[in-house]
Every structure is written in C-alpha cells, then in structure tokens.
C-alpha cells in the first residue's frame, strides 16, 4: 500500500527579498493590531490633554467655523442638482467638507475628543485626569458652538450667499433639527459611534485617510444622524433666520445631540475598544 501522506518539499520558500526599509514597513503593518491602535490613540489623547486652555479654545473656534462648510457644501449640491430621488445621497457628500477641513487641519472637534481624551482616563482612572478631560471637553465644546454660531450668523444675515443658497440652507436646517428630543438623542448615539469609530480607524488607514473620513461622514449625513457641532450650525442658522428661538435651538437640538454623541463616542467605542484590548491583562 502506498504512503498517501504528503511528502516534505525541500525546495526553499519563494519569499520576497526585502531590504531593511521594506522589512521595517512590513513589521509596522503587521503590528498595527487593536493594542497598537489603542496606544496610538492614547498618546494622541495625552498630547491633547497637555495643551493649554487658550490653544484648545482657538483650535475649537476654528473647528466650529470650519464645520459651517458642511452646510455650505450640501447647500451647493442641493441647489445645483435636479429634484430627484437620488439627490439626497449626493447632497450628503457635502457633509464631509467640514470634517475634512477639521481633521486634516488638526483642529479640535468635540466628537473626536470623546474618544481620544477618554482613553488616557480609562488607562489611569484618577481625579486629576478626569478634571483635565472635563476641562478639554468644556473648552472645545463651547469654542465649537461659538464658531458654529458665528458662521450661521454670517450665512443667514449677510449677502455672502445668494438667496437661492440661503433657501437651500434653511431647508437642510429644518430637516436636520425637526426630530424630537428622544429621537435626536438616539440619532446622536449612532453619529457619535461612527465618528469615534472613524478616529479609531484612522491610525491604520494611512494613505486612505481621505476616504475613511468621506465615507463615514457621508453615512452620518445620508442617514440623517445628529452631530452636535455640524447640527448646531443648522440650528443656529434657523435662529438667525428668525425661525427658531435660541433656547429652542440649544434645548431642542444641541443638548440631545450632545448627550447622544457622548454616549456613542465613549460607551460604544472608547470603553468597548479599551475593554477588548485590556481584557485578560494583569
């Protein structure tokens, strides 16, 4: 009876001959697992927590202003495209504009910090870190909202944009802010979840950063999810246009979107991803 076992192949393996630089790159690619990603984000969070309050405020203000371009880009597409069933899907591509400016420009956006700043807190769990995270969140959030308020003022009360464009801005803003308090919280959870996941994915994305940002933020816009800063531009636009009261904008949209974004960004991403890495350690 013949031996059916596979015979050992003594031929040498055909593997590429890498130089030192190529070997280093291959090792880096192989090592970018969940643990490495968490450490990258933890270091980013530590760096942000070390920033002075004034620097955070100016960066947060710039981010709030920049997020206004999500409304502008969507308005341009809505005004320029025919009223067809597919139009909302294309219009939602404009939602990525503000995020691209903010993330690639290294500006401070509140929903990013719900992930990066909380990772050092999960690692240390002390009062000093908690106070520093609270400082960063408060400064960045207030600065983001101030920038959103200023952008909305210029968009609604000046001739910077044509009447047709302002009409498109108003339509988009009504659609974004019409859900109830509870529904805005729920949609905010999903938005915070996706934005924080985007931050989690960026270290591994390398040259694909642009596509990760565009795809994730397009999904947030196309699904009509609630992002506290992007939506604040729309809520404040209606305030300056005379369609909403300031208290209604804050209590009816900003607050529930904030609650949802924090829950989605911290509980569903930071805590879970931190847990999957640290489970079984120590």
PDB file of C-alpha atoms in Angstrom:
ATOM      1  CA  UNK A   1       0.000   0.000   0.000  1.00  0.00           C
ATOM      2  CA  UNK A   2       1.423   3.323  -1.000  1.00  0.00           C
ATOM      3  CA  UNK A   3       2.010   6.054   1.581  1.00  0.00           C
ATOM      4  CA  UNK A   4      -0.591   8.788   0.915  1.00  0.00           C
ATOM      5  CA  UNK A   5       0.982  11.224   3.323  1.00  0.00           C
ATOM      6  CA  UNK A   6       2.191  14.452   1.716  1.00  0.00           C
ATOM      7  CA  UNK A   7       5.879  14.398   1.016  1.00  0.00           C
ATOM      8  CA  UNK A   8       8.045  17.110   2.553  1.00  0.00           C
ATOM      9  CA  UNK A   9       9.083  19.689  -0.028  1.00  0.00           C
ATOM     10  CA  UNK A  10      12.762  20.533   0.416  1.00  0.00           C
ATOM     11  CA  UNK A  11      12.579  23.392  -2.056  1.00  0.00           C
ATOM     12  CA  UNK A  12      13.246  26.779  -0.463  1.00  0.00           C
ATOM     13  CA  UNK A  13      10.286  29.071   0.150  1.00  0.00           C
ATOM     14  CA  UNK A  14       9.782  31.726  -2.501  1.00  0.00           C
ATOM     15  CA  UNK A  15       9.527  34.857  -0.346  1.00  0.00           C
ATOM     16  CA  UNK A  16      10.473  38.365  -1.417  1.00  0.00           C
ATOM     17  CA  UNK A  17      13.938  39.560  -0.521  1.00  0.00           C
ATOM     18  CA  UNK A  18      13.263  42.773   1.452  1.00  0.00           C
ATOM     19  CA  UNK A  19      15.809  45.438   2.220  1.00  0.00           C
ATOM     20  CA  UNK A  20      15.997  46.978   5.714  1.00  0.00           C
ATOM     21  CA  UNK A  21      13.482  49.774   4.981  1.00  0.00           C
ATOM     22  CA  UNK A  22      10.965  47.381   3.398  1.00  0.00           C
ATOM     23  CA  UNK A  23      11.322  44.947   6.299  1.00  0.00           C
ATOM     24  CA  UNK A  24      10.592  47.749   8.763  1.00  0.00           C
ATOM     25  CA  UNK A  25       7.469  48.756   6.847  1.00  0.00           C
ATOM     26  CA  UNK A  26       6.246  45.151   6.754  1.00  0.00           C
ATOM     27  CA  UNK A  27       6.764  44.843  10.510  1.00  0.00           C
ATOM     28  CA  UNK A  28       4.863  48.085  11.128  1.00  0.00           C
ATOM     29  CA  UNK A  29       1.941  46.900   9.009  1.00  0.00           C
ATOM     30  CA  UNK A  30       1.839  43.581  10.827  1.00  0.00           C
ATOM     31  CA  UNK A  31       1.974  45.150  14.292  1.00  0.00           C
ATOM     32  CA  UNK A  32      -0.909  47.597  13.839  1.00  0.00           C
ATOM     33  CA  UNK A  33      -3.377  45.492  15.774  1.00  0.00           C
ATOM     34  CA  UNK A  34      -6.027  46.645  18.256  1.00  0.00           C
ATOM     35  CA  UNK A  35      -3.473  47.053  21.040  1.00  0.00           C
ATOM     36  CA  UNK A  36      -1.226  49.214  18.872  1.00  0.00           C
ATOM     37  CA  UNK A  37      -4.174  51.299  17.680  1.00  0.00           C
ATOM     38  CA  UNK A  38      -5.269  51.904  21.268  1.00  0.00           C
ATOM     39  CA  UNK A  39      -1.768  53.051  22.183  1.00  0.00           C
ATOM     40  CA  UNK A  40      -1.658  55.454  19.220  1.00  0.00           C
ATOM     41  CA  UNK A  41      -4.968  56.974  20.299  1.00  0.00           C
ATOM     42  CA  UNK A  42      -3.888  57.082  23.960  1.00  0.00           C
ATOM     43  CA  UNK A  43      -0.797  59.071  23.011  1.00  0.00           C
ATOM     44  CA  UNK A  44      -2.906  61.430  20.921  1.00  0.00           C
ATOM     45  CA  UNK A  45      -5.194  61.876  23.917  1.00  0.00           C
ATOM     46  CA  UNK A  46      -2.271  62.573  26.250  1.00  0.00           C
ATOM     47  CA  UNK A  47      -0.979  65.186  23.826  1.00  0.00           C
ATOM     48  CA  UNK A  48      -4.375  66.888  23.676  1.00  0.00           C
ATOM     49  CA  UNK A  49      -4.721  66.878  27.464  1.00  0.00           C
ATOM     50  CA  UNK A  50      -1.361  68.658  27.745  1.00  0.00           C
ATOM     51  CA  UNK A  51      -2.493  71.573  25.553  1.00  0.00           C
ATOM     52  CA  UNK A  52      -3.097  74.964  27.135  1.00  0.00           C
ATOM     53  CA  UNK A  53      -6.675  76.127  27.500  1.00  0.00           C
ATOM     54  CA  UNK A  54      -6.141  79.090  25.172  1.00  0.00           C
ATOM     55  CA  UNK A  55      -4.765  76.852  22.443  1.00  0.00           C
ATOM     56  CA  UNK A  56      -7.720  74.484  22.763  1.00  0.00           C
ATOM     57  CA  UNK A  57     -10.144  77.405  22.591  1.00  0.00           C
ATOM     58  CA  UNK A  58      -8.677  78.893  19.405  1.00  0.00           C
ATOM     59  CA  UNK A  59      -8.474  75.482  17.739  1.00  0.00           C
ATOM     60  CA  UNK A  60     -12.044  74.696  18.809  1.00  0.00           C
ATOM     61  CA  UNK A  61     -13.283  78.027  17.451  1.00  0.00           C
ATOM     62  CA  UNK A  62     -11.586  77.330  14.122  1.00  0.00           C
ATOM     63  CA  UNK A  63     -13.217  73.890  14.011  1.00  0.00           C
ATOM     64  CA  UNK A  64     -16.667  75.303  14.755  1.00  0.00           C
ATOM     65  CA  UNK A  65     -16.288  77.806  11.944  1.00  0.00           C
ATOM     66  CA  UNK A  66     -14.969  75.136   9.564  1.00  0.00           C
ATOM     67  CA  UNK A  67     -17.930  72.856  10.241  1.00  0.00           C
ATOM     68  CA  UNK A  68     -20.095  75.504   8.602  1.00  0.00           C
ATOM     69  CA  UNK A  69     -18.703  74.385   5.268  1.00  0.00           C
ATOM     70  CA  UNK A  70     -20.602  71.112   5.638  1.00  0.00           C
ATOM     71  CA  UNK A  71     -23.796  73.155   5.387  1.00  0.00           C
ATOM     72  CA  UNK A  72     -22.386  75.218   2.511  1.00  0.00           C
ATOM     73  CA  UNK A  73     -21.261  72.182   0.516  1.00  0.00           C
ATOM     74  CA  UNK A  74     -24.614  70.466   0.987  1.00  0.00           C
ATOM     75  CA  UNK A  75     -26.408  73.676   0.024  1.00  0.00           C
ATOM     76  CA  UNK A  76     -24.362  73.998  -3.167  1.00  0.00           C
ATOM     77  CA  UNK A  77     -25.198  70.425  -4.176  1.00  0.00           C
ATOM     78  CA  UNK A  78     -28.866  70.715  -3.235  1.00  0.00           C
ATOM     79  CA  UNK A  79     -29.252  73.962  -5.192  1.00  0.00           C
ATOM     80  CA  UNK A  80     -27.385  72.673  -8.247  1.00  0.00           C
ATOM     81  CA  UNK A  81     -28.869  69.203  -8.608  1.00  0.00           C
ATOM     82  CA  UNK A  82     -32.297  68.288 -10.001  1.00  0.00           C
ATOM     83  CA  UNK A  83     -35.000  67.278  -7.547  1.00  0.00           C
ATOM     84  CA  UNK A  84     -34.660  63.529  -7.989  1.00  0.00           C
ATOM     85  CA  UNK A  85     -34.816  60.530  -5.651  1.00  0.00           C
ATOM     86  CA  UNK A  86     -31.033  60.145  -5.714  1.00  0.00           C
ATOM     87  CA  UNK A  87     -30.310  63.792  -4.892  1.00  0.00           C
ATOM     88  CA  UNK A  88     -30.141  63.376  -1.070  1.00  0.00           C
ATOM     89  CA  UNK A  89     -27.466  60.688  -1.434  1.00  0.00           C
ATOM     90  CA  UNK A  90     -25.256  63.007  -3.489  1.00  0.00           C
ATOM     91  CA  UNK A  91     -26.018  66.051  -1.342  1.00  0.00           C
ATOM     92  CA  UNK A  92     -24.801  64.121   1.712  1.00  0.00           C
ATOM     93  CA  UNK A  93     -21.306  64.017   0.203  1.00  0.00           C
ATOM     94  CA  UNK A  94     -21.111  67.696   1.083  1.00  0.00           C
ATOM     95  CA  UNK A  95     -21.480  66.785   4.755  1.00  0.00           C
ATOM     96  CA  UNK A  96     -17.871  65.586   4.684  1.00  0.00           C
ATOM     97  CA  UNK A  97     -16.469  69.031   3.795  1.00  0.00           C
ATOM     98  CA  UNK A  98     -16.298  70.423   7.318  1.00  0.00           C
ATOM     99  CA  UNK A  99     -14.915  67.199   8.764  1.00  0.00           C
ATOM    100  CA  UNK A 100     -12.159  67.063   6.154  1.00  0.00           C
ATOM    101  CA  UNK A 101     -11.081  70.611   6.995  1.00  0.00           C
ATOM    102  CA  UNK A 102     -11.156  69.956  10.731  1.00  0.00           C
ATOM    103  CA  UNK A 103      -9.461  66.540  10.803  1.00  0.00           C
ATOM    104  CA  UNK A 104      -6.820  67.103   8.140  1.00  0.00           C
ATOM    105  CA  UNK A 105      -6.195  70.576   9.589  1.00  0.00           C
ATOM    106  CA  UNK A 106      -5.664  69.112  13.109  1.00  0.00           C
ATOM    107  CA  UNK A 107      -8.365  71.279  14.663  1.00  0.00           C
ATOM    108  CA  UNK A 108     -10.265  70.413  17.845  1.00  0.00           C
ATOM    109  CA  UNK A 109     -13.700  68.899  17.244  1.00  0.00           C
ATOM    110  CA  UNK A 110     -15.730  67.801  20.253  1.00  0.00           C
ATOM    111  CA  UNK A 111     -16.782  64.381  18.976  1.00  0.00           C
ATOM    112  CA  UNK A 112     -13.186  63.376  18.289  1.00  0.00           C
ATOM    113  CA  UNK A 113     -12.248  64.207  21.865  1.00  0.00           C
ATOM    114  CA  UNK A 114     -14.987  61.981  23.279  1.00  0.00           C
ATOM    115  CA  UNK A 115     -12.682  59.176  22.169  1.00  0.00           C
ATOM    116  CA  UNK A 116      -9.089  60.425  22.286  1.00  0.00           C
ATOM    117  CA  UNK A 117      -9.296  62.240  25.615  1.00  0.00           C
ATOM    118  CA  UNK A 118     -11.176  59.498  27.423  1.00  0.00           C
ATOM    119  CA  UNK A 119      -8.656  56.754  26.584  1.00  0.00           C
ATOM    120  CA  UNK A 120      -5.986  58.167  28.955  1.00  0.00           C
ATOM    121  CA  UNK A 121      -8.720  58.459  31.594  1.00  0.00           C
ATOM    122  CA  UNK A 122      -9.638  54.788  31.151  1.00  0.00           C
ATOM    123  CA  UNK A 123      -5.949  53.924  31.497  1.00  0.00           C
ATOM    124  CA  UNK A 124      -5.332  55.920  34.720  1.00  0.00           C
ATOM    125  CA  UNK A 125      -8.763  56.482  36.291  1.00  0.00           C
ATOM    126  CA  UNK A 126      -7.690  59.261  38.656  1.00  0.00           C
ATOM    127  CA  UNK A 127      -9.274  62.560  39.647  1.00  0.00           C
ATOM    128  CA  UNK A 128      -6.598  64.710  38.045  1.00  0.00           C
ATOM    129  CA  UNK A 129      -7.095  63.119  34.612  1.00  0.00           C
ATOM    130  CA  UNK A 130     -10.874  63.331  34.993  1.00  0.00           C
ATOM    131  CA  UNK A 131     -10.636  67.060  35.739  1.00  0.00           C
ATOM    132  CA  UNK A 132      -8.352  67.574  32.745  1.00  0.00           C
ATOM    133  CA  UNK A 133     -10.732  65.689  30.446  1.00  0.00           C
ATOM    134  CA  UNK A 134     -13.618  67.814  31.726  1.00  0.00           C
ATOM    135  CA  UNK A 135     -11.578  70.966  31.036  1.00  0.00           C
ATOM    136  CA  UNK A 136     -10.794  69.870  27.480  1.00  0.00           C
ATOM    137  CA  UNK A 137     -14.387  68.848  26.732  1.00  0.00           C
ATOM    138  CA  UNK A 138     -15.855  72.063  28.121  1.00  0.00           C
ATOM    139  CA  UNK A 139     -13.433  74.376  26.330  1.00  0.00           C
ATOM    140  CA  UNK A 140     -13.658  72.583  22.987  1.00  0.00           C
ATOM    141  CA  UNK A 141     -17.454  72.273  23.092  1.00  0.00           C
ATOM    142  CA  UNK A 142     -18.023  75.945  23.937  1.00  0.00           C
ATOM    143  CA  UNK A 143     -15.493  77.039  21.305  1.00  0.00           C
ATOM    144  CA  UNK A 144     -17.047  74.740  18.671  1.00  0.00           C
ATOM    145  CA  UNK A 145     -20.520  76.119  19.376  1.00  0.00           C
ATOM    146  CA  UNK A 146     -19.242  79.690  19.291  1.00  0.00           C
ATOM    147  CA  UNK A 147     -17.710  79.049  15.866  1.00  0.00           C
ATOM    148  CA  UNK A 148     -20.934  77.432  14.643  1.00  0.00           C
ATOM    149  CA  UNK A 149     -22.938  80.407  15.920  1.00  0.00           C
ATOM    150  CA  UNK A 150     -20.692  82.912  14.145  1.00  0.00           C
ATOM    151  CA  UNK A 151     -20.729  81.006  10.865  1.00  0.00           C
ATOM    152  CA  UNK A 152     -24.508  80.702  10.961  1.00  0.00           C
ATOM    153  CA  UNK A 153     -24.805  84.446  11.621  1.00  0.00           C
ATOM    154  CA  UNK A 154     -22.768  85.333   8.546  1.00  0.00           C
ATOM    155  CA  UNK A 155     -24.552  82.750   6.384  1.00  0.00           C
ATOM    156  CA  UNK A 156     -28.030  83.917   7.395  1.00  0.00           C
ATOM    157  CA  UNK A 157     -27.652  87.672   7.843  1.00  0.00           C
ATOM    158  CA  UNK A 158     -25.232  88.766   5.105  1.00  0.00           C
ATOM    159  CA  UNK A 159     -25.139  88.662   1.323  1.00  0.00           C
ATOM    160  CA  UNK A 160     -22.219  86.234   1.304  1.00  0.00           C
ATOM    161  CA  UNK A 161     -24.521  83.617  -0.230  1.00  0.00           C
ATOM    162  CA  UNK A 162     -27.274  84.093  -2.785  1.00  0.00           C
ATOM    163  CA  UNK A 163     -30.954  83.983  -1.775  1.00  0.00           C
ATOM    164  CA  UNK A 164     -31.257  80.618  -3.535  1.00  0.00           C
ATOM    165  CA  UNK A 165     -28.379  79.250  -1.488  1.00  0.00           C
ATOM    166  CA  UNK A 166     -29.842  80.591   1.747  1.00  0.00           C
ATOM    167  CA  UNK A 167     -33.125  78.910   0.853  1.00  0.00           C
ATOM    168  CA  UNK A 168     -31.264  75.602   0.476  1.00  0.00           C
ATOM    169  CA  UNK A 169     -29.522  76.181   3.827  1.00  0.00           C
ATOM    170  CA  UNK A 170     -32.896  76.733   5.509  1.00  0.00           C
ATOM    171  CA  UNK A 171     -34.374  73.544   4.017  1.00  0.00           C
ATOM    172  CA  UNK A 172     -31.406  71.467   5.141  1.00  0.00           C
ATOM    173  CA  UNK A 173     -31.503  73.017   8.599  1.00  0.00           C
ATOM    174  CA  UNK A 174     -35.195  72.297   9.078  1.00  0.00           C
ATOM    175  CA  UNK A 175     -34.715  68.664   8.098  1.00  0.00           C
ATOM    176  CA  UNK A 176     -31.780  68.268  10.491  1.00  0.00           C
ATOM    177  CA  UNK A 177     -33.465  69.823  13.523  1.00  0.00           C
ATOM    178  CA  UNK A 178     -37.056  68.614  13.220  1.00  0.00           C
ATOM    179  CA  UNK A 179     -36.752  65.274  15.154  1.00  0.00           C
ATOM    180  CA  UNK A 180     -37.932  65.104  18.767  1.00  0.00           C
ATOM    181  CA  UNK A 181     -35.594  65.274  21.779  1.00  0.00           C
ATOM    182  CA  UNK A 182     -35.537  61.499  22.212  1.00  0.00           C
ATOM    183  CA  UNK A 183     -35.027  60.754  18.536  1.00  0.00           C
ATOM    184  CA  UNK A 184     -32.187  63.290  18.369  1.00  0.00           C
ATOM    185  CA  UNK A 185     -30.501  61.542  21.323  1.00  0.00           C
ATOM    186  CA  UNK A 186     -30.830  58.176  19.559  1.00  0.00           C
ATOM    187  CA  UNK A 187     -29.517  59.532  16.269  1.00  0.00           C
ATOM    188  CA  UNK A 188     -26.747  61.277  18.192  1.00  0.00           C
ATOM    189  CA  UNK A 189     -25.640  57.971  19.685  1.00  0.00           C
ATOM    190  CA  UNK A 190     -25.180  56.492  16.216  1.00  0.00           C
ATOM    191  CA  UNK A 191     -23.409  59.630  14.972  1.00  0.00           C
ATOM    192  CA  UNK A 192     -21.025  59.685  17.945  1.00  0.00           C
ATOM    193  CA  UNK A 193     -20.421  55.966  17.472  1.00  0.00           C
ATOM    194  CA  UNK A 194     -19.494  56.386  13.810  1.00  0.00           C
ATOM    195  CA  UNK A 195     -17.313  59.474  14.287  1.00  0.00           C
ATOM    196  CA  UNK A 196     -15.414  57.841  17.143  1.00  0.00           C
ATOM    197  CA  UNK A 197     -15.004  54.649  15.079  1.00  0.00           C
ATOM    198  CA  UNK A 198     -13.581  56.825  12.311  1.00  0.00           C
ATOM    199  CA  UNK A 199     -10.979  58.163  14.735  1.00  0.00           C
ATOM    200  CA  UNK A 200     -10.238  54.583  15.799  1.00  0.00           C
ATOM    201  CA  UNK A 201      -9.718  53.520  12.179  1.00  0.00           C
ATOM    202  CA  UNK A 202      -7.533  56.427  11.050  1.00  0.00           C
ATOM    203  CA  UNK A 203      -4.219  55.165  12.528  1.00  0.00           C
ATOM    204  CA  UNK A 204      -4.491  52.020  10.390  1.00  0.00           C
ATOM    205  CA  UNK A 205      -5.845  53.831   7.330  1.00  0.00           C
ATOM    206  CA  UNK A 206      -2.527  55.514   6.436  1.00  0.00           C
ATOM    207  CA  UNK A 207      -2.877  56.820   2.860  1.00  0.00           C
ATOM    208  CA  UNK A 208      -6.630  56.160   2.873  1.00  0.00           C
ATOM    209  CA  UNK A 209      -7.429  58.839   5.499  1.00  0.00           C
ATOM    210  CA  UNK A 210      -9.394  60.885   2.979  1.00  0.00           C
ATOM    211  CA  UNK A 211     -11.659  58.005   2.003  1.00  0.00           C
ATOM    212  CA  UNK A 212     -12.283  56.904   5.587  1.00  0.00           C
ATOM    213  CA  UNK A 213     -13.369  60.427   6.535  1.00  0.00           C
ATOM    214  CA  UNK A 214     -15.545  60.893   3.457  1.00  0.00           C
ATOM    215  CA  UNK A 215     -17.281  57.515   3.681  1.00  0.00           C
ATOM    216  CA  UNK A 216     -18.016  57.648   7.413  1.00  0.00           C
ATOM    217  CA  UNK A 217     -19.214  61.255   7.429  1.00  0.00           C
ATOM    218  CA  UNK A 218     -21.248  60.671   4.262  1.00  0.00           C
ATOM    219  CA  UNK A 219     -23.014  57.863   6.107  1.00  0.00           C
ATOM    220  CA  UNK A 220     -23.728  60.169   9.062  1.00  0.00           C
ATOM    221  CA  UNK A 221     -25.229  62.757   6.723  1.00  0.00           C
ATOM    222  CA  UNK A 222     -27.123  60.342   4.474  1.00  0.00           C
ATOM    223  CA  UNK A 223     -28.686  58.570   7.469  1.00  0.00           C
ATOM    224  CA  UNK A 224     -29.743  61.930   8.986  1.00  0.00           C
ATOM    225  CA  UNK A 225     -27.839  61.236  12.190  1.00  0.00           C
ATOM    226  CA  UNK A 226     -27.285  64.046  14.682  1.00  0.00           C
ATOM    227  CA  UNK A 227     -23.820  65.546  15.143  1.00  0.00           C
ATOM    228  CA  UNK A 228     -23.725  68.219  17.819  1.00  0.00           C
ATOM    229  CA  UNK A 229     -21.432  70.696  16.027  1.00  0.00           C
ATOM    230  CA  UNK A 230     -22.473  70.192  12.399  1.00  0.00           C
ATOM    231  CA  UNK A 231     -26.105  70.253  13.520  1.00  0.00           C
ATOM    232  CA  UNK A 232     -25.511  73.323  15.678  1.00  0.00           C
ATOM    233  CA  UNK A 233     -24.625  75.289  12.540  1.00  0.00           C
ATOM    234  CA  UNK A 234     -28.014  74.315  11.119  1.00  0.00           C
ATOM    235  CA  UNK A 235     -29.917  75.000  14.348  1.00  0.00           C
ATOM    236  CA  UNK A 236     -28.254  78.412  14.761  1.00  0.00           C
ATOM    237  CA  UNK A 237     -28.912  79.205  11.104  1.00  0.00           C
ATOM    238  CA  UNK A 238     -32.641  78.917  11.808  1.00  0.00           C
ATOM    239  CA  UNK A 239     -32.180  81.163  14.867  1.00  0.00           C
ATOM    240  CA  UNK A 240     -30.553  83.919  12.807  1.00  0.00           C
ATOM    241  CA  UNK A 241     -33.149  83.412  10.072  1.00  0.00           C
ATOM    242  CA  UNK A 242     -35.882  84.069  12.643  1.00  0.00           C
ATOM    243  CA  UNK A 243     -37.433  80.593  12.528  1.00  0.00           C
ATOM    244  CA  UNK A 244     -36.271  79.346  15.958  1.00  0.00           C
ATOM    245  CA  UNK A 245     -35.585  80.789  19.383  1.00  0.00           C
ATOM    246  CA  UNK A 246     -32.084  80.468  20.805  1.00  0.00           C
ATOM    247  CA  UNK A 247     -33.359  78.370  23.710  1.00  0.00           C
ATOM    248  CA  UNK A 248     -35.180  76.068  21.316  1.00  0.00           C
ATOM    249  CA  UNK A 249     -32.000  75.540  19.307  1.00  0.00           C
ATOM    250  CA  UNK A 250     -29.991  74.699  22.422  1.00  0.00           C
ATOM    251  CA  UNK A 251     -32.602  72.620  24.253  1.00  0.00           C
ATOM    252  CA  UNK A 252     -34.266  71.063  21.235  1.00  0.00           C
ATOM    253  CA  UNK A 253     -31.177  70.052  19.267  1.00  0.00           C
ATOM    254  CA  UNK A 254     -27.777  70.855  20.781  1.00  0.00           C
ATOM    255  CA  UNK A 255     -28.434  69.246  24.176  1.00  0.00           C
ATOM    256  CA  UNK A 256     -29.914  65.945  22.927  1.00  0.00           C
ATOM    257  CA  UNK A 257     -27.293  65.664  20.175  1.00  0.00           C
ATOM    258  CA  UNK A 258     -24.581  66.279  22.781  1.00  0.00           C
ATOM    259  CA  UNK A 259     -25.954  63.557  25.049  1.00  0.00           C
ATOM    260  CA  UNK A 260     -26.146  61.098  22.170  1.00  0.00           C
ATOM    261  CA  UNK A 261     -22.686  61.889  20.810  1.00  0.00           C
ATOM    262  CA  UNK A 262     -21.060  61.461  24.223  1.00  0.00           C
ATOM    263  CA  UNK A 263     -22.830  58.148  24.811  1.00  0.00           C
ATOM    264  CA  UNK A 264     -21.934  56.866  21.350  1.00  0.00           C
ATOM    265  CA  UNK A 265     -18.348  58.078  21.434  1.00  0.00           C
ATOM    266  CA  UNK A 266     -17.431  56.993  24.948  1.00  0.00           C
ATOM    267  CA  UNK A 267     -19.567  53.988  25.871  1.00  0.00           C
ATOM    268  CA  UNK A 268     -19.720  52.294  22.490  1.00  0.00           C
ATOM    269  CA  UNK A 269     -16.231  52.989  21.204  1.00  0.00           C
ATOM    270  CA  UNK A 270     -13.739  54.165  23.801  1.00  0.00           C
ATOM    271  CA  UNK A 271     -14.913  51.840  26.570  1.00  0.00           C
ATOM    272  CA  UNK A 272     -15.557  48.799  24.368  1.00  0.00           C
ATOM    273  CA  UNK A 273     -12.337  49.079  22.373  1.00  0.00           C
ATOM    274  CA  UNK A 274     -10.370  49.750  25.529  1.00  0.00           C
ATOM    275  CA  UNK A 275     -12.001  46.697  27.069  1.00  0.00           C
ATOM    276  CA  UNK A 276     -11.189  44.379  24.166  1.00  0.00           C
ATOM    277  CA  UNK A 277      -7.504  45.249  24.467  1.00  0.00           C
ATOM    278  CA  UNK A 278      -7.153  45.198  28.257  1.00  0.00           C
ATOM    279  CA  UNK A 279      -9.373  42.160  28.931  1.00  0.00           C
ATOM    280  CA  UNK A 280      -7.252  39.384  30.354  1.00  0.00           C
ATOM    281  CA  UNK A 281      -4.308  41.624  31.187  1.00  0.00           C
ATOM    282  CA  UNK A 282      -2.869  41.946  34.647  1.00  0.00           C
TER     283      UNK A 282
END
